[in-house]
XYZ file of C-alpha atoms in Angstrom:
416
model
C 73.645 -43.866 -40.558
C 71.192 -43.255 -43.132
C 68.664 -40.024 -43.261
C 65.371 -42.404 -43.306
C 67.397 -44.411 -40.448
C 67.101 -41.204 -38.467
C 63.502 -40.381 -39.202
C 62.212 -43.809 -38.406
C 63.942 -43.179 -34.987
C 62.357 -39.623 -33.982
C 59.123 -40.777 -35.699
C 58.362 -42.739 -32.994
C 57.987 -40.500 -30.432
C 54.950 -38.871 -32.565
C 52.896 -41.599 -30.014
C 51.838 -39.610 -27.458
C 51.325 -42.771 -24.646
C 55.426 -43.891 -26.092
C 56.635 -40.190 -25.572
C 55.362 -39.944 -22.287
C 56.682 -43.480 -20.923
C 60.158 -42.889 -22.425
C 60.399 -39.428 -21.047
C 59.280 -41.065 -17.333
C 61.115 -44.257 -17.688
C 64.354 -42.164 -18.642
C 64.240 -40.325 -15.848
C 63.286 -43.111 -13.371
C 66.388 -45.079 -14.988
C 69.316 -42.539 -14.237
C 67.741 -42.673 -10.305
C 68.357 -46.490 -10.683
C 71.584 -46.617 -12.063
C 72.886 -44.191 -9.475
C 71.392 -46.316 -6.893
C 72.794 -49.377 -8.734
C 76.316 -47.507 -8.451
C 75.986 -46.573 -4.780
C 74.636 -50.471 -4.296
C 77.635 -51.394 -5.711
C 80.198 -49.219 -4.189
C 78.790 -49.798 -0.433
C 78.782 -53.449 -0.861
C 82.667 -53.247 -1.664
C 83.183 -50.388 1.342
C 81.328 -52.847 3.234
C 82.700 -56.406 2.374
C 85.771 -55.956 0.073
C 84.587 -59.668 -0.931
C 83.757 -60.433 -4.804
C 81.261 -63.302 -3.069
C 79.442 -59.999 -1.244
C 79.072 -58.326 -4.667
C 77.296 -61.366 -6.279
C 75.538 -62.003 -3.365
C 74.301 -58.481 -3.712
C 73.466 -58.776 -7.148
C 71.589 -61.956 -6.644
C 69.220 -59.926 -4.323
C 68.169 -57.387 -6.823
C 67.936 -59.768 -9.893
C 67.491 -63.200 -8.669
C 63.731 -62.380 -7.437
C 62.583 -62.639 -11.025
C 63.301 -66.303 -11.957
C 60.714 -67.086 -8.572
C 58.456 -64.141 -9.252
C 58.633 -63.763 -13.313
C 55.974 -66.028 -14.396
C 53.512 -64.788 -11.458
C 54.444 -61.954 -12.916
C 53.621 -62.488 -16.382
C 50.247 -64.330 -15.798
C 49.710 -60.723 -13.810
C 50.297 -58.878 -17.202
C 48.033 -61.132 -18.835
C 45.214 -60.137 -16.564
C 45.102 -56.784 -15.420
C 46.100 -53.569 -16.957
C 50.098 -53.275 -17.274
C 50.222 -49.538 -16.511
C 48.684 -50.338 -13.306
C 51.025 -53.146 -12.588
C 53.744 -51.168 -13.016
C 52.196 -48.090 -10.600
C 52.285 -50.084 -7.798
C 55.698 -52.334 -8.216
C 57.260 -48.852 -8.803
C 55.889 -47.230 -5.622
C 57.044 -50.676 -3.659
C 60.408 -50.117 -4.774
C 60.135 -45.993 -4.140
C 59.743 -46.938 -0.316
C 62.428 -49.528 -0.452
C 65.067 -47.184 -2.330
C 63.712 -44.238 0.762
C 64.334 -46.957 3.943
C 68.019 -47.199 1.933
C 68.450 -43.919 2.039
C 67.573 -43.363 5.456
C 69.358 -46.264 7.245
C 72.824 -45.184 5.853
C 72.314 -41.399 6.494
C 71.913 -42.414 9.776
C 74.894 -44.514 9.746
C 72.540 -47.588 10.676
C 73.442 -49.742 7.404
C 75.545 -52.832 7.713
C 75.553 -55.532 4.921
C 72.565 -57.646 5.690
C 70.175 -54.357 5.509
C 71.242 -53.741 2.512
C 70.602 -56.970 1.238
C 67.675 -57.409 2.421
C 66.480 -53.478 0.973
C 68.011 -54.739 -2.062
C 66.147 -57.875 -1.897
C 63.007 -56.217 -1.309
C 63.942 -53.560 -4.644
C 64.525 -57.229 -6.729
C 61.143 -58.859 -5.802
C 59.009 -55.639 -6.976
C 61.350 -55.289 -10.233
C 61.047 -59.152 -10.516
C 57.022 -58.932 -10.217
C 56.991 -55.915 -12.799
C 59.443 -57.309 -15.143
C 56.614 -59.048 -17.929
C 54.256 -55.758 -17.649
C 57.573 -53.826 -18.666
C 58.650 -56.100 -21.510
C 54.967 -56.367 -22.775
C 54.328 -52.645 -22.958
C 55.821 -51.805 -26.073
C 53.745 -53.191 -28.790
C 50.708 -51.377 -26.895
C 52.045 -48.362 -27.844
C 53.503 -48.218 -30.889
C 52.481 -49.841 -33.850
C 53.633 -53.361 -35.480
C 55.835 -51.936 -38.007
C 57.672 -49.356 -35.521
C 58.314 -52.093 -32.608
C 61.951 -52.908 -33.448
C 62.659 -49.221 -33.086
C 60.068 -48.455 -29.743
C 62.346 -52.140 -27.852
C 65.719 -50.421 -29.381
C 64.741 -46.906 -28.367
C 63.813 -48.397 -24.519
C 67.265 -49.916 -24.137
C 68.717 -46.974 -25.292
C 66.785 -44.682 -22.741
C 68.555 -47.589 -20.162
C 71.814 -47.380 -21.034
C 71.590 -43.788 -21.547
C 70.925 -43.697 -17.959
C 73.780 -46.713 -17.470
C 75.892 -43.508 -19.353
C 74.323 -40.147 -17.053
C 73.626 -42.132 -13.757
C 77.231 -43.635 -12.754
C 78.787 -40.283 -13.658
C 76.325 -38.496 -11.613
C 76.649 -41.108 -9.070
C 80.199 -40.861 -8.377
C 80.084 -37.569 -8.120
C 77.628 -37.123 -5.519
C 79.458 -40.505 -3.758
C 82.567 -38.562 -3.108
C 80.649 -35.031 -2.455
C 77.564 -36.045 0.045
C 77.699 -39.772 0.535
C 76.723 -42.839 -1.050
C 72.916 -41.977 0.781
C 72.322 -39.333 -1.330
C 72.375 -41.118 -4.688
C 69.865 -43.676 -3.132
C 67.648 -40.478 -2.198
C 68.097 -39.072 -6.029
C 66.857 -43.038 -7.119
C 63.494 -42.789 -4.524
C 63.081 -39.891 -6.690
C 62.779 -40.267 -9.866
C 60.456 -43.402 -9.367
C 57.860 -40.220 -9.026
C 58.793 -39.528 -12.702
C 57.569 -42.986 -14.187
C 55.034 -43.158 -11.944
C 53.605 -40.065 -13.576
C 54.273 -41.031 -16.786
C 52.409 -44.191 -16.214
C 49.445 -43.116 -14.626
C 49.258 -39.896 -17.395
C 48.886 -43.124 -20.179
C 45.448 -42.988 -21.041
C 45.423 -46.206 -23.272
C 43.887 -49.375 -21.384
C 45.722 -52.374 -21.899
C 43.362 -55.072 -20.316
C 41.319 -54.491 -23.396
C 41.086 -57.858 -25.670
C 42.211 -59.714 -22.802
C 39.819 -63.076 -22.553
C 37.191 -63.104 -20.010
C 38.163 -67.368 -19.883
C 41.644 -66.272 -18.791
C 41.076 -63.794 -16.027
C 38.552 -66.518 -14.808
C 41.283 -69.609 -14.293
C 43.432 -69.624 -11.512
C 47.053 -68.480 -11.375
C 48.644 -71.813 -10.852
C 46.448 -72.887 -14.357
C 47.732 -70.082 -16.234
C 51.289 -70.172 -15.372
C 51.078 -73.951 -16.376
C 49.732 -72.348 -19.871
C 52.426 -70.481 -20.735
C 55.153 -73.004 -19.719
C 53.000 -75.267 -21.978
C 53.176 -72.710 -25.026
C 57.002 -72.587 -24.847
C 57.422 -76.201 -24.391
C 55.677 -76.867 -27.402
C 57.703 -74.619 -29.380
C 60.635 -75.712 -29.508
C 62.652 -72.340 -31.186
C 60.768 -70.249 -28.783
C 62.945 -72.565 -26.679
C 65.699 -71.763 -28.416
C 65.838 -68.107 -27.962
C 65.022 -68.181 -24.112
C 67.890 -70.606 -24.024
C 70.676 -68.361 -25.800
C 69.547 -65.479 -23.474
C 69.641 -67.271 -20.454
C 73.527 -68.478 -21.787
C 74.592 -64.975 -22.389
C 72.774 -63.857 -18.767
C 74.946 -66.409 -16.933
C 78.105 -65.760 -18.755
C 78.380 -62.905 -20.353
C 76.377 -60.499 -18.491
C 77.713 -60.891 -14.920
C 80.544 -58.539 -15.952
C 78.897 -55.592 -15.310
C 77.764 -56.732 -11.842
C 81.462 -57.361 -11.093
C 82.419 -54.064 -12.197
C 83.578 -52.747 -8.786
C 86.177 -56.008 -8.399
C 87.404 -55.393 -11.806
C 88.367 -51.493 -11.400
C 89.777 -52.256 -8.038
C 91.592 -55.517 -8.659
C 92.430 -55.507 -12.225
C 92.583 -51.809 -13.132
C 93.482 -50.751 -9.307
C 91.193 -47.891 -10.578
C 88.680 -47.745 -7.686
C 85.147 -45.957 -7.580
C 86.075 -43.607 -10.557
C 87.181 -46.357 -12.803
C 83.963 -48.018 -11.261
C 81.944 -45.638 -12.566
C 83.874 -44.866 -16.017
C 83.595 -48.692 -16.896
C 79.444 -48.195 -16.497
C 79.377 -45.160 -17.814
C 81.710 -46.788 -20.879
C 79.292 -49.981 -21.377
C 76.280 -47.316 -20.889
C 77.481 -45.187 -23.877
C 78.712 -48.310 -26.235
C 74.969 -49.677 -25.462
C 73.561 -46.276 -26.402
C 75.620 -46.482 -29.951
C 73.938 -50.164 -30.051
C 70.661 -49.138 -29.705
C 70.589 -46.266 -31.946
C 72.480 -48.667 -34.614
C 69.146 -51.289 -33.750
C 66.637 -48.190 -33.637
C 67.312 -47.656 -36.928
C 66.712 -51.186 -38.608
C 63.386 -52.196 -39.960
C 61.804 -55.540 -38.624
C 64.267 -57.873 -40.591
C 66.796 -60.258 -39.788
C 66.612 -59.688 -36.204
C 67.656 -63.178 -34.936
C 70.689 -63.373 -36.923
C 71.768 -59.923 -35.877
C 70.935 -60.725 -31.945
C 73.170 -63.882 -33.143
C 76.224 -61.607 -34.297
C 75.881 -59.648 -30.718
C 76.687 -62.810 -29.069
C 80.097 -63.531 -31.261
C 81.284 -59.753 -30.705
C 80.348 -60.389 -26.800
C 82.146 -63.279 -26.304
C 85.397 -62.276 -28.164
C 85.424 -58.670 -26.560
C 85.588 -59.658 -22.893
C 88.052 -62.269 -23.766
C 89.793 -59.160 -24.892
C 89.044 -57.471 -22.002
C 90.388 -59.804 -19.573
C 94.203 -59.811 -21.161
C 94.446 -56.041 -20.889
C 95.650 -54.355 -17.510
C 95.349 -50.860 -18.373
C 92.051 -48.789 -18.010
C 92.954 -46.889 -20.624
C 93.113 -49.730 -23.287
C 89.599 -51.560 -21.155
C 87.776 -48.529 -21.727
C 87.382 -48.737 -25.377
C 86.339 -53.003 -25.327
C 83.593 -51.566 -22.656
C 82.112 -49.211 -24.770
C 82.135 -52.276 -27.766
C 80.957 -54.567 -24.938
C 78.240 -52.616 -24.397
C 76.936 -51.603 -27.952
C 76.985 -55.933 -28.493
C 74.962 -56.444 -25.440
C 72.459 -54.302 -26.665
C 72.716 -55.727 -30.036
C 71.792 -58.962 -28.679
C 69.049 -58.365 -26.345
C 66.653 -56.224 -29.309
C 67.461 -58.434 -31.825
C 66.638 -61.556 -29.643
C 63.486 -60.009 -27.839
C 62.209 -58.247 -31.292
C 62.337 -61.884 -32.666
C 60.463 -63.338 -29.861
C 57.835 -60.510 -29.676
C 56.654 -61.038 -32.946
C 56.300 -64.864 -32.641
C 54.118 -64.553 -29.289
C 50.280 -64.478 -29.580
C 49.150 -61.811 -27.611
C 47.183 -63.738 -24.774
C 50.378 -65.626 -24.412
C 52.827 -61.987 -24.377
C 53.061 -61.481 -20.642
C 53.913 -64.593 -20.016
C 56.420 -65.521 -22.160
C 58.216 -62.374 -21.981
C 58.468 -63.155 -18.292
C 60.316 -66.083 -18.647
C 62.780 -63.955 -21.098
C 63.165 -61.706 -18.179
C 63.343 -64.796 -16.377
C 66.440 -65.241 -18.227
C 67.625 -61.731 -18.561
C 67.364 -60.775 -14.845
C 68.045 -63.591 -13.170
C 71.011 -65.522 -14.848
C 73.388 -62.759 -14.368
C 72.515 -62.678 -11.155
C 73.397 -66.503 -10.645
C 76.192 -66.032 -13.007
C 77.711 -63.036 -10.700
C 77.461 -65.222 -7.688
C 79.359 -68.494 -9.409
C 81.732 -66.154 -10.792
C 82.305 -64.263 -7.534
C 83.005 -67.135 -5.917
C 84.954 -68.780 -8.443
C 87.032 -65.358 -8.429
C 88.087 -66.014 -4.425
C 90.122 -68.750 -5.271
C 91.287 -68.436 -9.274
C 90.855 -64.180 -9.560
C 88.324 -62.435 -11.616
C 89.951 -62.763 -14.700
C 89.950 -66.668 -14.997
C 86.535 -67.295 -14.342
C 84.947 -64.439 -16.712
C 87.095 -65.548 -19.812
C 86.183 -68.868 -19.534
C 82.760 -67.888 -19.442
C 83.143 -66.308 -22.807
C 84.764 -69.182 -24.264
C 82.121 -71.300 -23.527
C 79.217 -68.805 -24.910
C 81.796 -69.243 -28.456
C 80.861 -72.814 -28.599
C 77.057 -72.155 -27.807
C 77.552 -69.721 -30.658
C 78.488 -71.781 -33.106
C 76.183 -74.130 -32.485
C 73.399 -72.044 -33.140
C 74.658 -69.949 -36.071
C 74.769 -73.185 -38.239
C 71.006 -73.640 -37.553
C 69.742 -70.564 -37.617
C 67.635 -70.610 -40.951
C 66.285 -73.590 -39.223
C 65.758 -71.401 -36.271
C 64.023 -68.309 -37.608
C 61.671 -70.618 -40.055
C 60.184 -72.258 -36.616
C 59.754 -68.797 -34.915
C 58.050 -67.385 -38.412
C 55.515 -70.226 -37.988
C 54.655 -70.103 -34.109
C 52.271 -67.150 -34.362
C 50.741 -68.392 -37.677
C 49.953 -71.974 -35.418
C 47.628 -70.473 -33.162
């Protein structure tokens, strides 16, 4: 890890409206990831079912594939930070009701999928004004770093959040992590509303004046007529529904595979969190180069890891394949969102970046729900593996046309 590596990844922190986001966000994020944990854990107390846990993660992420593209024409129009205010404080009084209902012992399964549910529609709503941020405020030439530097703030929190869940699960009660979560949505509310920089400036006065319906239409338009664009969206959405459902099926896997329970639960997370933290640094320090072909790379090491992970028994030996699994998630999702950001015009940005999210949020979602129910009849293991297997093929389909691939991306912004 070279020195100028390093410097290009504290350098970008010298933006004051990226500092304060990343310090909010940060915070906010470790809240979610405990609640995430709790979620998790409660739905298994609850249920015992691997069908409850997808069904549970279908709540939370499946609201963006209906919402996303409302969202992003949203983005498009009005000022992101503002966007993002109010989503945040939605989901603030949704994590508070959680927290409530189960301290009173009130909670039963269909509360909490319906608090979840509410949680998923504001994250699905806010998902385009989060991916669109970034190149607002850093500049061109530091946006690889800024999107790497974001997921690592995440899965730093995927790394801090699970440990302090667990620990305050087995010392006060699964209702106390989702108070810590309502929280530290205070933190990135701050943040957001502290960011002076307006980001409804440029936007054209003949797009705020057509109608929603009109504008979604316009973005599906712009990715249908570029066909790479189509591309991209398409490998993520692969990888969401195959690839990424693992880590929603985390608290079947330490109890049925590992017989590990909540504190292998929470040292699998904790083990993808810090692998994806390794990733992102590794991507924080690259310069804007070959990022498709490196996103491309994540995939392959993806794939082959949890086919690893699914012939070992031991915690001991899963543990390390997490952490890799992690660090090539992460690999993927920069290098594949740092390629599409810089083919996407910037009236377009909000609303293609909400059908990545699309993609990103909502396919593991519907993965973790075929998968869960796959897993009732064949096990856990069966259904994941073959999963990966499939995203191989998909893989080498693509890597033999990916010079094809990133010359049709390079020309999409110089079209319009």
């Amino acid at each position: 890890m070279s020195f100028d590596g390093f410097q290009r990844v504290i350098g970008v922190f010298r933006h004051r409206d990226y500092a304060l986001y990343t310090a909010g966000n940060g915070l906010s994020l470790i809240g979610l990831w405990m609640q995430r944990i709790g979620v998790g854990w409660l739905t298994w107390e609850l249920t015992g079912s691997p069908t409850w846990l997808g069904i549970i993660a279908m709540t939370e992420f499946f609201p963006v594939v209906f919402l996303g593209p409302l969202g992003g024409v949203l983005a498009d129009r009005f000022d992101r930070t503002s966007n993002m205010i109010f989503f945040q404080s939605v989901a603030m009084i949704a994590s508070f009701a959680l927290c409530l209902i189960t301290a009173f012992g009130l909670i039963n399964i269909w509360l909490l999928a319906a608090l979840t549910l509410i949680v998923g529609i504001a994250a699905g709503l806010n998902s385009a004004s989060r991916l669109a941020l970034p190149p607002s405020l850093v500049p061109t030439s530091e946006l690889t770093t800024a999107i790497a530097m974001n997921s690592m703030v995440f899965n730093t929190a995927r790394f801090i959040g699970p440990a302090i869940a667990g620990a305050v699960i087995k010392l006060w009660g699964v209702e106390v992590a989702f108070a810590g979560n309502a929280i530290s949505y205070l933190a990135l509310i701050w943040a957001l509303n502290s960011i002076r920089r307006s980001l409804s400036s440029g936007r054209e006065l003949k797009q705020q004046r057509q109608n929603v319906l009109n504008e979604m239409k316009e973005g599906f338009s712009f990715v249908a007529s570029h066909p790479a664009a189509m591309v991209i969206l398409g490998m993520m959405l692969g990888t969401a529904l195959l690839i990424r459902p693992v880590v929603q099926l985390l608290p079947g896997i330490s109890d049925l595979i590992f017989a590990a329970g909540v504190d292998g639960f929470a040292a699998l997370t904790a083990a993808i969190g810090g692998g994806a933290i390794l990733g992102g640094y590794w991507m924080a320090q690259r310069r804007n180069d070959n990022t498709f072909d490196v996103g491309l790379v994540g995939i392959l090491i993806s794939a082959l890891t949890i086919i690893g992970l699914m012939n070992v028994d031991n915690l001991k030996l899963a543990l390390p394949l997490t952490v890799l699994l992690g660090a090539s998630m992460v690999i993927t999702g920069v290098g594949m969102q740092t390629t599409l950001q810089f083919a996407i015009p910037e009236k377009f940005r909000g609303r293609v970046l909400s059908l990545y999210g699309v993609c990103f949020m909502g396919g593991p979602a519907l993965g973790t729900l075929a998968m869960g129910a796959l897993a009732e009849f064949f096990g856990l293991s069966l259904p994941i593996a073959i999963g990966a297997m499939i995203v191989l093929s998909l893989w080498l389909i693509f890597w033999t046309r990916r010079s094809a691939i990133t010359s049709a991306l390079n020309a999409i912004k110089t079209s319009e």
